[in-house]
Amino acid sequence: MEVLPEEYIPGFIMTLKVALAGLLLALALGVIFGMLSTVKVKVLNVIARIYVEFFQNTPLVVQVFFYYNCLPFVIGGRVPKFIIGVIGVGIYHGAYISEVIRTGIEAVPRGQFDAAYSQGFTYIQTMRYIILPQTLKMIMPPLANQALNLVKNTSVLAMIAGMDLMYHADSWGSDLGYFVQAYLPCALLYFVICFPIAKLSRYLEIRAKRTPVPKKMKGVA
Amino acid sequence: MAEVFASIFTKSNLLFMMEGLLTTVLISACTIVLSLFFGTLVAMVRHFCTGKLTILSRLIGAYIEFFRCTPNILWILWIRFTMQGDPTVKAIFACTLFTTAVIAEIVRGGLNNVPKGQFEGAASQGFTFWQTMVYIVLPQTFKSIIPALLSQVITVIKDTSFLKAVDIAEFMRNSSIVMGSLRSPAQITTLYAFIALCYFAICFSLSCAVRFYQKRIQATA
């Protein structure tokens, strides 16, 4: 018996693709809603709040099954599993990332906004040049953590026959009855993706705690 | 609209789904209690076993890393198909195995933040190791990690919906069976909204309770 059934390779690639596209969508949504929840417009705050609370407090399984069963009615045709996976993990983790970004932005003192406005910066410029660079360092560790969870959560696609790694492992294992032989390589493949992200998250955490050191410049004593 | 409601929420359907909700709550409660206990224990081994016992700490570290980097659904399926015994017990075991690793990591973060002086102070007063732990270190640890623990508790409740894949009679699975008798998009959408609302009610009230508790602590401190 071969160590790695050949179905695992497309499954692995599918998982990677869904995870990458999902992460991009989640980051985009997270940045948008994270900023919406920090601007001084009540309506936008409420919208961002509802988005975050709703998607954080309902299971991903329910959301994915909802897209699986209800999107076809909306667009009037079959929806590729890849799209369902990307939308599912993207929107779900977008809510978490938006929370991360909100806490990051709120951790930057209010005075920095005032100072920037007094210098004639627009809102976008303030964010781009002053707030986000400071926020970034703080939010990198939790963001890496979210990326890790996102990769793991792509396995929910297996429940709607999404042709991902988990699905192939499960169907191959139950076809032949070799469960341990099916699940162990699957676990290892997930580990291969997730372990570097976990290590990165650990490293970023240590780096964020370090106090900043002034840069050494050439020609300055 | 009234017809849609009447066709979905018949008495037997509602009873069937509520039975599922009860199972969901029970499984989550068992998982959370067990993984809190084992997670604390595991985190203590990871944190305090040095010198001759470093090997223990390393082993535990490997366990934590491996389980943090593989999806929960993989363990649920794996244990369902390779072990003998009651399906519900196996489901709780699988969830506990996974959640223990996550909680251990959270508790370890809390232990790291307890100043060294606390241990020295306790030792100077003649406290034994266990007394130091129970009366001095653990209370401080838990107080500082409550938000992280809470979000993990919510994740556990949401993750029990993975158990649909192994046919445990929990909320998501029972609702899906009800869903099987529905045909029109309006009915299906309504039922999904109902499922999401039930999960939302549980998770959101939990997070509100903890937020309230934290505010009270901050007010008294």
Coordinates of C-alpha atoms in Angstrom, one line a residue, chain A residues 103-192:
Chain A
T103 CA -8.4 46.5 19.4
G104 CA -5.2 47.4 17.6
I105 CA -6.4 50.7 16.4
E106 CA -8.0 51.5 19.8
A107 CA -4.7 50.8 21.5
V108 CA -3.1 53.7 19.7
P109 CA -3.7 56.8 21.9
R110 CA -6.3 59.3 20.8
G111 CA -3.9 62.1 20.8
Q112 CA -2.1 60.7 17.7
F113 CA -5.3 61.2 15.7
D114 CA -5.6 64.8 16.9
A115 CA -2.0 65.6 16.2
A116 CA -2.3 64.2 12.7
Y117 CA -5.5 66.1 12.0
S118 CA -3.8 69.3 13.3
Q119 CA -1.1 68.8 10.7
G120 CA -3.8 68.6 7.9
F121 CA -3.7 64.8 7.4
T122 CA -7.0 63.3 6.0
Y123 CA -8.5 60.3 7.7
I124 CA -7.0 57.9 5.2
Q125 CA -3.6 59.5 5.4
T126 CA -3.7 59.4 9.2
M127 CA -4.5 55.7 9.0
R128 CA -1.9 55.0 6.3
Y129 CA 1.1 56.8 7.7
I130 CA 0.5 57.0 11.5
I131 CA -2.0 54.6 13.0
L132 CA -1.6 51.4 10.9
P133 CA 2.2 51.2 11.2
Q134 CA 1.9 51.2 15.0
T135 CA -1.1 48.9 15.0
L136 CA 0.6 46.4 12.7
K137 CA 3.2 45.4 15.2
M138 CA 0.6 44.8 17.9
I139 CA -1.8 42.9 15.8
M140 CA 0.6 40.6 14.0
P141 CA 0.6 37.8 16.6
P142 CA -3.2 37.5 16.9
L143 CA -3.5 37.7 13.1
A144 CA -1.1 34.8 12.6
N145 CA -3.2 32.9 15.1
Q146 CA -6.3 33.7 13.1
A147 CA -4.5 32.4 9.9
L148 CA -3.8 29.2 11.8
N149 CA -7.4 28.8 12.8
L150 CA -8.5 29.6 9.2
V151 CA -6.4 26.8 7.7
K152 CA -7.8 24.4 10.3
N153 CA -11.4 25.5 9.6
T154 CA -11.1 24.9 5.9
S155 CA -11.6 21.3 6.9
V156 CA -15.3 22.1 7.4
L157 CA -15.6 21.8 3.6
A158 CA -15.3 18.0 4.1
M159 CA -18.9 18.1 5.4
I160 CA -20.3 19.4 2.1
A161 CA -18.0 17.1 0.0
G162 CA -15.7 20.0 -0.8
M163 CA -12.9 17.9 -2.3
D164 CA -10.4 19.2 0.2
L165 CA -7.8 17.3 2.1
M166 CA -10.1 16.2 4.9
Y167 CA -12.8 15.0 2.5
H168 CA -10.3 12.9 0.5
A169 CA -8.9 11.4 3.6
D170 CA -12.3 10.5 4.9
S171 CA -13.6 9.1 1.7
W172 CA -10.4 7.1 1.0
G173 CA -10.4 5.8 4.5
S174 CA -14.0 4.7 4.6
D175 CA -13.8 3.2 1.1
L176 CA -11.0 0.8 2.2
G177 CA -11.6 0.7 5.9
Y178 CA -8.0 1.9 6.6
F179 CA -8.8 4.6 9.0
V180 CA -5.5 5.2 10.8
Q181 CA -3.6 5.0 7.5
A182 CA -6.0 7.6 6.0
Y183 CA -6.0 10.0 8.9
L184 CA -2.4 10.0 9.9
P185 CA -1.0 11.4 6.6
C186 CA -3.9 13.9 6.6
A187 CA -3.0 15.1 10.1
L188 CA 0.6 15.4 9.0
L189 CA -0.3 17.4 5.9
Y190 CA -2.3 19.8 8.0
F191 CA 0.6 20.0 10.4
V192 CA 2.9 20.8 7.6

